Amino acid sequence: MLNKISEKLRPWCAGPRGPLLLLCIGLLVGLGFVGSTSAVLIATGTEKFCATTCHEMENNVYAEFKGTIHDVNSSGVRATCVDCHVPRTGIPLYFRKINAARDLWGHFVTGSINTREKFEAKRYEMAVRVWTYMKQSDSRECKACHNMDKAETSSEKAQVRHTRAKAENMACIDCHYAIAHNEPEGGPGPQELVIK
Ligand code: HEC
Ligand code: HEC
Ligand code: HEC
Protein backbone atom coordinates (compact mmCIF):
# COMPACT_ATOMS: atom_id res chain seq x y z
CA MET A 1 0.00 0.00 0.00
CA LEU A 2 2.66 2.50 1.09
CA ASN A 3 4.88 1.26 -1.68
CA LYS A 4 2.14 1.92 -4.20
CA ILE A 5 1.64 5.44 -2.92
CA SER A 6 5.30 6.26 -2.96
CA GLU A 7 5.61 4.81 -6.47
CA LYS A 8 2.82 7.09 -7.60
CA LEU A 9 4.33 10.09 -5.85
CA ARG A 10 7.93 9.59 -6.88
CA PRO A 11 7.62 10.96 -10.42
CA TRP A 12 5.85 13.98 -9.04
CA CYS A 13 8.38 14.74 -6.36
CA ALA A 14 11.35 14.03 -8.58
CA GLY A 15 9.88 16.07 -11.43
CA PRO A 16 10.33 19.79 -11.90
CA ARG A 17 7.26 20.52 -9.82
CA GLY A 18 8.44 18.35 -6.93
CA PRO A 19 9.59 21.10 -4.57
CA LEU A 20 6.43 23.07 -5.24
CA LEU A 21 4.28 20.05 -4.45
CA LEU A 22 6.13 19.42 -1.22
CA LEU A 23 5.76 23.07 -0.28
CA CYS A 24 2.01 22.88 -0.86
CA ILE A 25 1.66 19.75 1.25
CA GLY A 26 3.72 21.44 3.97
CA LEU A 27 1.53 24.51 3.87
CA LEU A 28 -1.66 22.46 4.08
CA VAL A 29 -0.40 20.49 7.07
CA GLY A 30 0.75 23.72 8.69
CA LEU A 31 -2.58 25.43 8.10
CA GLY A 32 -4.43 22.45 9.50
CA PHE A 33 -2.29 22.59 12.61
CA VAL A 34 -2.71 26.32 13.16
CA GLY A 35 -6.42 26.07 12.43
CA SER A 36 -7.09 23.30 14.91
CA THR A 37 -4.89 24.89 17.54
CA SER A 38 -6.80 28.16 17.20
CA ALA A 39 -10.10 26.33 17.38
CA VAL A 40 -9.09 24.69 20.64
CA LEU A 41 -7.77 27.96 22.06
CA ILE A 42 -10.96 29.80 21.15
CA ALA A 43 -13.24 27.08 22.46
CA THR A 44 -11.41 26.87 25.78
CA GLY A 45 -11.07 30.63 26.17
CA THR A 46 -14.64 31.54 27.00
CA GLU A 47 -16.15 32.33 30.36
CA LYS A 48 -18.70 29.59 29.83
CA PHE A 49 -16.01 26.97 29.27
CA CYS A 50 -13.85 28.04 32.19
CA ALA A 51 -16.62 28.66 34.67
CA THR A 52 -19.13 25.92 34.06
CA THR A 53 -17.60 22.98 32.20
CA CYS A 54 -16.71 21.25 35.42
CA HIS A 55 -18.45 21.47 38.77
CA GLU A 56 -15.09 22.04 40.49
CA MET A 57 -15.11 25.59 39.08
CA GLU A 58 -18.85 26.12 38.90
CA ASN A 59 -19.58 25.37 42.55
CA ASN A 60 -16.56 27.13 43.98
CA VAL A 61 -14.62 29.93 42.31
CA TYR A 62 -17.37 30.76 39.83
CA ALA A 63 -20.09 30.95 42.47
CA GLU A 64 -17.81 33.22 44.51
CA PHE A 65 -16.93 35.41 41.54
CA LYS A 66 -20.60 36.19 40.84
CA GLY A 67 -21.55 39.66 42.00
CA THR A 68 -17.98 40.87 42.55
CA ILE A 69 -16.91 44.18 41.01
CA HIS A 70 -15.39 42.39 38.02
CA ASP A 71 -18.65 40.59 37.32
CA VAL A 72 -21.04 43.50 37.79
CA ASN A 73 -20.27 47.22 37.89
CA SER A 74 -21.68 50.51 36.70
CA SER A 75 -19.68 50.50 33.46
CA GLY A 76 -20.72 47.03 32.33
CA VAL A 77 -17.08 46.28 31.47
CA ARG A 78 -16.32 42.86 32.90
CA ALA A 79 -13.27 40.81 33.64
CA THR A 80 -13.93 37.09 33.53
CA CYS A 81 -11.83 34.02 34.19
CA VAL A 82 -9.55 34.25 31.18
CA ASP A 83 -9.01 38.00 31.55
CA CYS A 84 -7.25 37.49 34.87
CA HIS A 85 -5.85 34.00 34.44
CA VAL A 86 -4.75 33.65 30.84
CA PRO A 87 -2.32 35.80 28.83
CA ARG A 88 -3.83 37.25 25.69
CA THR A 89 -1.45 36.04 23.03
CA GLY A 90 1.79 34.44 22.12
CA ILE A 91 4.11 32.07 23.91
CA PRO A 92 2.79 32.80 27.45
CA LEU A 93 -0.69 31.81 26.27
CA TYR A 94 0.52 28.44 25.00
CA PHE A 95 2.40 27.71 28.19
CA ARG A 96 -0.61 28.65 30.30
CA LYS A 97 -2.88 26.38 28.27
CA ILE A 98 -0.53 23.44 28.47
CA ASN A 99 -0.29 24.01 32.20
CA ALA A 100 -4.09 24.03 32.48
CA ALA A 101 -4.12 20.47 31.19
CA ARG A 102 -3.22 19.42 34.72
CA ASP A 103 -6.79 20.37 35.65
CA LEU A 104 -8.02 17.62 33.34
CA TRP A 105 -5.85 15.13 35.15
CA GLY A 106 -7.23 16.29 38.48
CA HIS A 107 -10.78 16.12 37.22
CA PHE A 108 -10.78 12.79 35.43
CA VAL A 109 -8.07 10.82 37.16
CA THR A 110 -7.41 11.82 40.74
CA GLY A 111 -10.62 13.75 41.54
CA SER A 112 -8.42 15.89 43.76
CA ILE A 113 -10.91 18.76 44.23
CA ASN A 114 -14.24 17.16 43.40
CA THR A 115 -16.00 18.16 46.62
CA ARG A 116 -16.27 21.51 48.37
CA GLU A 117 -14.19 20.15 51.25
CA LYS A 118 -11.44 18.89 48.98
CA PHE A 119 -11.48 22.19 47.10
CA GLU A 120 -11.12 24.16 50.32
CA ALA A 121 -8.31 21.88 51.45
CA LYS A 122 -6.42 22.61 48.25
CA ARG A 123 -7.40 26.25 47.85
CA TYR A 124 -4.39 27.77 49.52
CA GLU A 125 -2.00 25.71 47.43
CA MET A 126 -3.85 26.70 44.26
CA ALA A 127 -3.94 30.35 45.30
CA VAL A 128 -0.19 30.34 45.84
CA ARG A 129 0.22 29.05 42.32
CA VAL A 130 -1.90 31.93 40.97
CA TRP A 131 -0.16 34.54 43.11
CA THR A 132 3.24 33.27 42.03
CA TYR A 133 2.17 33.40 38.42
CA MET A 134 0.84 36.95 38.75
CA LYS A 135 3.95 38.19 40.50
CA GLN A 136 6.19 36.64 37.90
CA SER A 137 4.19 38.13 35.05
CA ASP A 138 4.44 41.59 36.63
CA SER A 139 0.62 41.71 36.91
CA ARG A 140 0.42 41.61 33.13
CA GLU A 141 -3.24 40.61 32.99
CA CYS A 142 -4.37 43.27 35.52
CA LYS A 143 -2.38 45.92 33.70
CA ALA A 144 -3.96 45.00 30.38
CA CYS A 145 -7.07 46.74 31.73
CA HIS A 146 -5.88 48.94 34.59
CA ASN A 147 -3.53 51.87 34.17
CA MET A 148 -3.14 53.30 37.62
CA ASP A 149 -1.44 56.44 36.32
CA LYS A 150 -4.67 57.25 34.56
CA ALA A 151 -7.06 56.51 37.39
CA GLU A 152 -8.58 59.93 37.82
CA THR A 153 -10.60 59.51 40.94
CA SER A 154 -8.14 57.49 43.00
CA SER A 155 -8.60 58.30 46.64
CA GLU A 156 -5.66 59.79 48.47
CA LYS A 157 -5.12 56.46 50.16
CA ALA A 158 -4.99 54.70 46.81
CA GLN A 159 -2.57 57.27 45.38
CA VAL A 160 -0.18 56.89 48.30
CA ARG A 161 -0.25 53.10 48.09
CA HIS A 162 0.06 53.04 44.33
CA THR A 163 3.08 55.30 44.43
CA ARG A 164 4.62 52.91 46.90
CA ALA A 165 3.59 49.94 44.80
CA LYS A 166 5.43 51.35 41.82
CA ALA A 167 8.53 52.36 43.75
CA GLU A 168 8.81 48.92 45.34
CA ASN A 169 7.78 47.06 42.22
CA MET A 170 4.89 45.34 43.95
CA ALA A 171 2.30 43.19 42.24
CA CYS A 172 -1.34 44.29 42.22
CA ILE A 173 -2.34 41.18 44.16
CA ASP A 174 0.13 42.07 46.92
CA CYS A 175 -2.70 44.31 48.12
CA HIS A 176 -5.70 43.35 45.99
CA TYR A 177 -5.94 39.62 46.57
CA ALA A 178 -9.12 37.64 47.09
CA ILE A 179 -10.96 40.16 44.92
CA ALA A 180 -12.71 37.54 42.82
CA HIS A 181 -12.93 34.52 45.11
CA ASN A 182 -13.06 33.71 48.81
CA GLU A 183 -9.92 34.47 50.74
CA PRO A 184 -7.54 31.52 50.84
CA GLU A 185 -6.49 30.48 54.32
CA GLY A 186 -3.61 28.37 55.50
CA GLY A 187 -0.46 30.44 55.11
CA PRO A 188 1.03 33.85 54.42
CA GLY A 189 -0.73 36.23 52.02
CA PRO A 190 0.82 37.28 48.72
CA GLN A 191 2.85 40.14 50.21
CA GLU A 192 4.69 37.90 52.68
CA LEU A 193 4.92 35.00 50.29
CA VAL A 194 8.49 34.16 49.32
CA ILE A 195 8.67 33.11 45.68
CA LYS A 196 11.31 30.46 45.13
C1 HEC B 1 -10.88 42.86 31.53
C2 HEC B 1 -10.43 44.02 32.27
C3 HEC B 1 -9.96 43.86 33.71
C4 HEC B 1 -8.99 43.02 34.19
C5 HEC B 1 -8.16 41.99 33.43
C6 HEC B 1 -8.87 43.31 35.60
N1 HEC B 1 -9.76 44.29 35.95
FE1 HEC B 1 -9.97 45.13 37.79
N2 HEC B 1 -11.60 46.16 37.15
C7 HEC B 1 -12.05 46.19 35.85
C8 HEC B 1 -13.29 46.95 35.81
C9 HEC B 1 -14.13 47.23 34.58
C10 HEC B 1 -13.55 47.37 37.14
C11 HEC B 1 -14.74 48.18 37.66
C12 HEC B 1 -14.44 49.63 37.53
C13 HEC B 1 -15.53 50.44 38.14
O1 HEC B 1 -16.71 50.12 37.96
O2 HEC B 1 -15.18 51.40 38.82
C14 HEC B 1 -12.44 46.88 37.96
C15 HEC B 1 -12.29 47.13 39.31
C16 HEC B 1 -11.16 46.81 40.05
C17 HEC B 1 -10.86 47.26 41.38
C18 HEC B 1 -11.70 48.25 42.19
C19 HEC B 1 -12.49 47.54 43.21
C20 HEC B 1 -13.42 48.49 43.91
O3 HEC B 1 -14.06 48.00 44.81
O4 HEC B 1 -13.51 49.66 43.52
C21 HEC B 1 -9.67 46.70 41.76
C22 HEC B 1 -8.96 46.88 43.08
C23 HEC B 1 -9.23 45.89 40.65
N3 HEC B 1 -10.15 45.99 39.63
C24 HEC B 1 -8.08 45.15 40.66
C25 HEC B 1 -7.71 44.25 39.64
C26 HEC B 1 -6.63 43.31 39.75
C27 HEC B 1 -5.71 43.17 40.93
C28 HEC B 1 -6.60 42.61 38.56
C29 HEC B 1 -5.65 41.48 38.15
C30 HEC B 1 -5.68 40.31 39.02
C31 HEC B 1 -7.67 43.13 37.73
N4 HEC B 1 -8.33 44.10 38.42
C32 HEC B 1 -7.96 42.69 36.44
C33 HEC B 1 -11.45 45.60 34.77
C34 HEC B 1 -10.45 44.65 34.82
C1 HEC C 1 0.59 48.71 48.32
C2 HEC C 1 -0.76 48.24 48.10
C3 HEC C 1 -1.37 48.35 46.71
C4 HEC C 1 -0.87 47.86 45.54
C5 HEC C 1 0.42 47.07 45.32
C6 HEC C 1 -1.85 48.18 44.52
N1 HEC C 1 -2.90 48.84 45.07
FE1 HEC C 1 -4.60 49.42 44.13
N2 HEC C 1 -5.31 50.25 45.84
C7 HEC C 1 -4.66 50.21 47.07
C8 HEC C 1 -5.47 50.90 48.06
C9 HEC C 1 -5.14 51.06 49.53
C10 HEC C 1 -6.61 51.39 47.37
C11 HEC C 1 -7.77 52.18 47.94
C12 HEC C 1 -8.77 51.25 48.50
C13 HEC C 1 -9.84 51.99 49.24
O1 HEC C 1 -9.88 53.22 49.15
O2 HEC C 1 -10.62 51.31 49.88
C14 HEC C 1 -6.49 50.95 46.00
C15 HEC C 1 -7.42 51.20 45.02
C16 HEC C 1 -7.40 50.63 43.75
C17 HEC C 1 -8.47 50.70 42.77
C18 HEC C 1 -9.83 51.38 42.98
C19 HEC C 1 -9.88 52.72 42.31
C20 HEC C 1 -9.04 53.72 43.00
O3 HEC C 1 -8.06 54.15 42.37
O4 HEC C 1 -9.35 54.09 44.13
C21 HEC C 1 -8.06 50.03 41.66
C22 HEC C 1 -8.82 49.84 40.36
C23 HEC C 1 -6.73 49.52 41.94
N3 HEC C 1 -6.37 49.90 43.20
C24 HEC C 1 -5.99 48.77 41.07
C25 HEC C 1 -4.67 48.36 41.28
C26 HEC C 1 -3.86 47.71 40.29
C27 HEC C 1 -4.32 47.35 38.89
C28 HEC C 1 -2.64 47.47 40.85
C29 HEC C 1 -1.41 46.88 40.19
C30 HEC C 1 -0.93 47.58 39.02
C31 HEC C 1 -2.71 47.96 42.23
N4 HEC C 1 -3.96 48.50 42.43
C32 HEC C 1 -1.70 47.84 43.18
C33 HEC C 1 -3.48 49.57 47.33
C34 HEC C 1 -2.65 48.97 46.41
C1 HEC D 1 -10.25 39.99 38.69
C2 HEC D 1 -9.40 38.87 38.43
C3 HEC D 1 -9.95 37.45 38.51
C4 HEC D 1 -11.04 36.94 37.87
C5 HEC D 1 -12.04 37.66 36.99
C6 HEC D 1 -11.08 35.52 38.17
N1 HEC D 1 -10.04 35.21 39.01
FE1 HEC D 1 -9.58 33.35 39.69
N2 HEC D 1 -8.14 34.16 40.88
C7 HEC D 1 -7.74 35.47 40.89
C8 HEC D 1 -6.72 35.66 41.92
C9 HEC D 1 -6.02 36.95 42.27
C10 HEC D 1 -6.52 34.39 42.51
C11 HEC D 1 -5.52 34.03 43.65
C12 HEC D 1 -6.23 33.84 44.98
C13 HEC D 1 -6.93 35.10 45.43
O1 HEC D 1 -6.28 36.11 45.67
O2 HEC D 1 -8.17 35.05 45.52
C14 HEC D 1 -7.42 33.47 41.84
C15 HEC D 1 -7.53 32.11 42.15
C16 HEC D 1 -8.24 31.19 41.40
C17 HEC D 1 -8.22 29.76 41.61
C18 HEC D 1 -7.43 29.01 42.66
C19 HEC D 1 -8.28 28.78 43.90
C20 HEC D 1 -8.40 29.98 44.78
O3 HEC D 1 -9.53 30.30 45.23
O4 HEC D 1 -7.40 30.64 45.04
C21 HEC D 1 -9.04 29.22 40.65
C22 HEC D 1 -9.34 27.75 40.45
C23 HEC D 1 -9.60 30.31 39.88
N3 HEC D 1 -9.09 31.49 40.35
C24 HEC D 1 -10.49 30.16 38.83
C25 HEC D 1 -11.23 31.21 38.29
C26 HEC D 1 -12.41 31.05 37.44
C27 HEC D 1 -12.97 29.72 36.97
C28 HEC D 1 -12.85 32.30 37.14
C29 HEC D 1 -14.08 32.69 36.34
C30 HEC D 1 -15.35 32.29 36.91
C31 HEC D 1 -11.94 33.25 37.78
N4 HEC D 1 -11.00 32.54 38.47
C32 HEC D 1 -12.04 34.64 37.68
C33 HEC D 1 -8.21 36.47 40.07
C34 HEC D 1 -9.33 36.36 39.25
XYZ file of C-alpha atoms and ligand atoms in Angstrom:
325
model
C 0.000 0.000 0.000
C 2.665 2.498 1.089
C 4.877 1.262 -1.679
C 2.142 1.921 -4.204
C 1.644 5.437 -2.919
C 5.299 6.259 -2.963
C 5.605 4.812 -6.470
C 2.820 7.093 -7.596
C 4.328 10.088 -5.850
C 7.932 9.590 -6.884
C 7.618 10.960 -10.424
C 5.849 13.982 -9.041
C 8.378 14.738 -6.362
C 11.347 14.032 -8.584
C 9.881 16.066 -11.433
C 10.331 19.786 -11.898
C 7.258 20.523 -9.823
C 8.438 18.347 -6.932
C 9.595 21.102 -4.573
C 6.429 23.072 -5.241
C 4.281 20.054 -4.451
C 6.126 19.423 -1.222
C 5.765 23.067 -0.282
C 2.013 22.878 -0.863
C 1.664 19.754 1.255
C 3.718 21.438 3.969
C 1.528 24.508 3.868
C -1.658 22.461 4.084
C -0.400 20.489 7.067
C 0.752 23.723 8.695
C -2.577 25.432 8.105
C -4.433 22.450 9.503
C -2.295 22.589 12.609
C -2.707 26.320 13.162
C -6.420 26.074 12.433
C -7.086 23.302 14.905
C -4.885 24.895 17.544
C -6.803 28.164 17.197
C -10.098 26.332 17.385
C -9.089 24.692 20.640
C -7.767 27.960 22.057
C -10.957 29.796 21.153
C -13.245 27.080 22.460
C -11.409 26.872 25.779
C -11.067 30.625 26.169
C -14.639 31.538 26.996
C -16.153 32.333 30.357
C -18.704 29.588 29.827
C -16.014 26.968 29.271
C -13.851 28.038 32.195
C -16.620 28.662 34.671
C -19.131 25.917 34.062
C -17.599 22.982 32.202
C -16.710 21.250 35.422
C -18.449 21.470 38.772
C -15.091 22.038 40.495
C -15.109 25.586 39.076
C -18.851 26.124 38.896
C -19.578 25.372 42.548
C -16.559 27.132 43.982
C -14.621 29.928 42.306
C -17.372 30.765 39.826
C -20.086 30.949 42.469
C -17.808 33.222 44.508
C -16.934 35.409 41.538
C -20.600 36.187 40.842
C -21.550 39.658 42.002
C -17.976 40.867 42.550
C -16.907 44.180 41.014
C -15.386 42.388 38.015
C -18.650 40.593 37.323
C -21.044 43.503 37.790
C -20.266 47.218 37.893
C -21.679 50.514 36.702
C -19.681 50.498 33.460
C -20.719 47.032 32.328
C -17.079 46.275 31.471
C -16.321 42.856 32.902
C -13.267 40.807 33.636
C -13.932 37.094 33.534
C -11.825 34.018 34.193
C -9.548 34.247 31.177
C -9.011 37.998 31.546
C -7.248 37.490 34.869
C -5.848 34.004 34.443
C -4.751 33.655 30.840
C -2.325 35.802 28.834
C -3.829 37.254 25.692
C -1.455 36.042 23.027
C 1.794 34.442 22.123
C 4.113 32.073 23.908
C 2.786 32.804 27.455
C -0.693 31.806 26.273
C 0.523 28.439 25.001
C 2.403 27.707 28.192
C -0.605 28.652 30.295
C -2.884 26.378 28.266
C -0.525 23.441 28.475
C -0.294 24.009 32.199
C -4.090 24.026 32.482
C -4.116 20.474 31.192
C -3.225 19.417 34.722
C -6.794 20.370 35.652
C -8.021 17.625 33.337
C -5.849 15.127 35.153
C -7.227 16.293 38.476
C -10.785 16.121 37.218
C -10.783 12.786 35.431
C -8.070 10.817 37.164
C -7.413 11.820 40.736
C -10.619 13.748 41.538
C -8.424 15.889 43.757
C -10.915 18.762 44.228
C -14.244 17.157 43.398
C -16.001 18.163 46.617
C -16.273 21.509 48.367
C -14.189 20.147 51.250
C -11.436 18.892 48.982
C -11.482 22.192 47.104
C -11.124 24.160 50.324
C -8.308 21.883 51.452
C -6.418 22.606 48.245
C -7.404 26.249 47.849
C -4.387 27.768 49.521
C -2.001 25.706 47.432
C -3.845 26.699 44.263
C -3.936 30.353 45.298
C -0.186 30.344 45.837
C 0.218 29.053 42.321
C -1.901 31.926 40.974
C -0.156 34.539 43.110
C 3.237 33.274 42.030
C 2.172 33.402 38.419
C 0.841 36.953 38.746
C 3.948 38.192 40.501
C 6.190 36.642 37.902
C 4.187 38.126 35.045
C 4.436 41.589 36.631
C 0.621 41.713 36.906
C 0.423 41.613 33.133
C -3.244 40.610 32.991
C -4.367 43.266 35.517
C -2.381 45.917 33.702
C -3.956 45.004 30.375
C -7.073 46.743 31.728
C -5.880 48.945 34.590
C -3.526 51.868 34.167
C -3.137 53.298 37.624
C -1.435 56.436 36.317
C -4.669 57.245 34.556
C -7.063 56.506 37.387
C -8.585 59.933 37.824
C -10.598 59.507 40.942
C -8.145 57.495 42.996
C -8.603 58.296 46.645
C -5.661 59.795 48.472
C -5.117 56.460 50.164
C -4.987 54.700 46.807
C -2.571 57.268 45.385
C -0.182 56.887 48.300
C -0.254 53.102 48.092
C 0.055 53.040 44.328
C 3.079 55.305 44.429
C 4.619 52.913 46.895
C 3.589 49.936 44.798
C 5.433 51.351 41.818
C 8.534 52.355 43.754
C 8.807 48.924 45.341
C 7.779 47.061 42.223
C 4.891 45.344 43.952
C 2.299 43.186 42.245
C -1.340 44.289 42.216
C -2.335 41.182 44.161
C 0.131 42.072 46.923
C -2.699 44.306 48.120
C -5.702 43.346 45.994
C -5.936 39.619 46.572
C -9.121 37.637 47.095
C -10.956 40.163 44.923
C -12.713 37.544 42.823
C -12.926 34.520 45.114
C -13.056 33.706 48.814
C -9.915 34.471 50.738
C -7.545 31.523 50.839
C -6.489 30.475 54.325
C -3.609 28.372 55.502
C -0.460 30.437 55.106
C 1.030 33.850 54.420
C -0.728 36.232 52.018
C 0.823 37.283 48.721
C 2.852 40.141 50.214
C 4.692 37.898 52.679
C 4.923 35.001 50.291
C 8.487 34.164 49.321
C 8.672 33.107 45.679
C 11.307 30.462 45.134
C -10.880 42.857 31.528
C -10.432 44.017 32.267
C -9.956 43.862 33.705
C -8.987 43.017 34.189
C -8.159 41.992 33.435
C -8.868 43.315 35.598
N -9.761 44.290 35.947
Fe -9.965 45.132 37.789
N -11.596 46.158 37.153
C -12.050 46.190 35.853
C -13.294 46.948 35.813
C -14.125 47.233 34.584
C -13.548 47.366 37.144
C -14.740 48.176 37.658
C -14.445 49.626 37.535
C -15.531 50.445 38.140
O -16.706 50.120 37.955
O -15.185 51.401 38.821
C -12.442 46.877 37.956
C -12.293 47.128 39.314
C -11.157 46.809 40.048
C -10.864 47.258 41.379
C -11.698 48.246 42.188
C -12.494 47.538 43.213
C -13.419 48.490 43.911
O -14.061 47.998 44.814
O -13.506 49.659 43.518
C -9.673 46.698 41.758
C -8.962 46.881 43.079
C -9.226 45.885 40.647
N -10.152 45.987 39.629
C -8.078 45.150 40.657
C -7.711 44.252 39.641
C -6.631 43.308 39.746
C -5.712 43.168 40.928
C -6.597 42.614 38.560
C -5.655 41.478 38.147
C -5.679 40.308 39.021
C -7.675 43.130 37.727
N -8.332 44.101 38.424
C -7.960 42.693 36.442
C -11.454 45.595 34.771
C -10.447 44.648 34.825
C 0.588 48.708 48.317
C -0.760 48.239 48.101
C -1.370 48.348 46.713
C -0.874 47.859 45.535
C 0.417 47.074 45.318
C -1.846 48.180 44.516
N -2.900 48.841 45.070
Fe -4.596 49.420 44.132
N -5.312 50.255 45.842
C -4.659 50.211 47.067
C -5.467 50.903 48.058
C -5.138 51.060 49.526
C -6.608 51.393 47.370
C -7.769 52.184 47.942
C -8.772 51.254 48.505
C -9.842 51.989 49.238
O -9.883 53.218 49.150
O -10.618 51.313 49.876
C -6.492 50.951 45.995
C -7.419 51.195 45.016
C -7.399 50.633 43.754
C -8.471 50.702 42.769
C -9.828 51.377 42.978
C -9.883 52.723 42.313
C -9.038 53.722 42.998
O -8.058 54.148 42.371
O -9.354 54.088 44.131
C -8.059 50.035 41.659
C -8.817 49.841 40.362
C -6.730 49.519 41.940
N -6.371 49.898 43.205
C -5.988 48.765 41.072
C -4.674 48.358 41.285
C -3.860 47.712 40.286
C -4.320 47.353 38.890
C -2.637 47.473 40.852
C -1.410 46.880 40.186
C -0.935 47.576 39.020
C -2.711 47.963 42.231
N -3.957 48.505 42.433
C -1.699 47.840 43.179
C -3.480 49.565 47.335
C -2.655 48.968 46.407
C -10.252 39.991 38.692
C -9.403 38.869 38.433
C -9.949 37.449 38.509
C -11.041 36.938 37.873
C -12.037 37.658 36.991
C -11.076 35.523 38.172
N -10.044 35.210 39.010
Fe -9.582 33.353 39.690
N -8.139 34.156 40.884
C -7.735 35.474 40.889
C -6.724 35.656 41.915
C -6.024 36.949 42.265
C -6.515 34.392 42.513
C -5.520 34.035 43.649
C -6.231 33.841 44.981
C -6.934 35.096 45.428
O -6.275 36.112 45.674
O -8.170 35.047 45.518
C -7.423 33.471 41.840
C -7.527 32.109 42.146
C -8.239 31.191 41.400
C -8.217 29.757 41.606
C -7.431 29.008 42.664
C -8.278 28.781 43.902
C -8.403 29.976 44.784
O -9.530 30.298 45.229
O -7.396 30.643 45.038
C -9.039 29.218 40.655
C -9.337 27.746 40.448
C -9.599 30.309 39.879
N -9.092 31.493 40.355
C -10.487 30.164 38.834
C -11.228 31.214 38.289
C -12.406 31.047 37.436
C -12.972 29.720 36.971
C -12.847 32.304 37.136
C -14.081 32.694 36.337
C -15.352 32.293 36.915
C -11.943 33.255 37.779
N -10.996 32.544 38.470
C -12.038 34.635 37.682
C -8.213 36.469 40.066
C -9.328 36.359 39.245
